[in-house]
XYZ file of C-alpha atoms in Angstrom:
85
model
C 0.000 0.000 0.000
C 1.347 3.505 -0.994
C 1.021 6.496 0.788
C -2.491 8.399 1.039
C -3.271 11.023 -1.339
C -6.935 11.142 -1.035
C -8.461 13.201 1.371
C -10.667 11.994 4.578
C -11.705 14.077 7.323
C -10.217 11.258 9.319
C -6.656 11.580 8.043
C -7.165 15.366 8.362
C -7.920 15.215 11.746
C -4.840 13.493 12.473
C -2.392 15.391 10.458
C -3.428 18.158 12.154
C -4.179 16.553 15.685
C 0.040 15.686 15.497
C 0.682 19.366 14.617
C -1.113 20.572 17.352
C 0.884 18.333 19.566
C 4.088 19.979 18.108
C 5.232 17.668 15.098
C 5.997 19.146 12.514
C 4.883 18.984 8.683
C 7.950 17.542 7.498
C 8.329 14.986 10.300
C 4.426 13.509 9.695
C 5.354 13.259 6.374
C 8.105 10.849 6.890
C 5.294 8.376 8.098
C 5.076 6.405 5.576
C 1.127 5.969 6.829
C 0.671 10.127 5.917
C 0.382 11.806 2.903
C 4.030 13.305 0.821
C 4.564 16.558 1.291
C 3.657 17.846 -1.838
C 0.119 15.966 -1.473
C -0.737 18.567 1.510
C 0.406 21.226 0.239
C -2.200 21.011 -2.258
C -4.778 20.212 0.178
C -3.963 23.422 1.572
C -4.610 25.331 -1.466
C -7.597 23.203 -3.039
C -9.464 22.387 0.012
C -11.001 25.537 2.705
C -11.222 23.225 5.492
C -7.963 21.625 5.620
C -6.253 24.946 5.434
C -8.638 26.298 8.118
C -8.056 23.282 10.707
C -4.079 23.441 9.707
C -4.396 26.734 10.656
C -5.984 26.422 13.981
C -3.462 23.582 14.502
C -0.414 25.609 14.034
C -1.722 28.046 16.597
C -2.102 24.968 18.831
C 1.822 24.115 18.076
C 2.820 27.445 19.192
C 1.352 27.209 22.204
C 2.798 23.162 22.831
C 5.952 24.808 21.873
C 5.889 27.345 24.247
C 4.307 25.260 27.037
C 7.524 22.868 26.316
C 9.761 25.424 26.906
C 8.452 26.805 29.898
C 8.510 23.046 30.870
C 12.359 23.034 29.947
C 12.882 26.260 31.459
C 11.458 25.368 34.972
C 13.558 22.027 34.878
C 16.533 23.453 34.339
C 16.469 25.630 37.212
C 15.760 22.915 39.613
C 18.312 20.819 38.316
C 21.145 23.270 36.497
C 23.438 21.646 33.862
C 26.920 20.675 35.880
C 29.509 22.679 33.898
C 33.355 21.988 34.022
C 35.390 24.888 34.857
């Protein structure tokens, strides 16, 4: 089986469900299970609602990201990085 290139809500929902969580485009698409690159950019110019959930989605990223490094951040000042000197 080769990868997807037809569009599902279902397979929308979960392109876009692991951007949210902070994956990016490029790393989904090295799932052999997700679409090529090239395949979603076109989704994102042919089809309205996949460009308006991708959108919403990479808002969602940002804030993972930032969460994240808040997250690393905090950690680091309860445990500091042991430097030789």
């Amino acid at each position: 089986m080769g990868r997807p290139t037809d569009y599902t809500d279902e397979l929308s929902d979960l392109i876009c469900e692991r951007l949210a969580n902070g994956e990016s485009m490029r790393s989904i698409c090295r799932d052999d299970s997700m679409p090529a690159m090239t395949t979603m950019f076109r989704w994102l110019r042919e089809k309205e609602d996949f460009r308006q959930q991708y959108e919403i989605a990479k808002d969602e990223s940002a804030d993972t990201l930032a969460d994240e490094s808040i997250d690393i951040a905090d950690n680091q000042v309860e445990q500091p990085l042991l430097v030789d000197g």
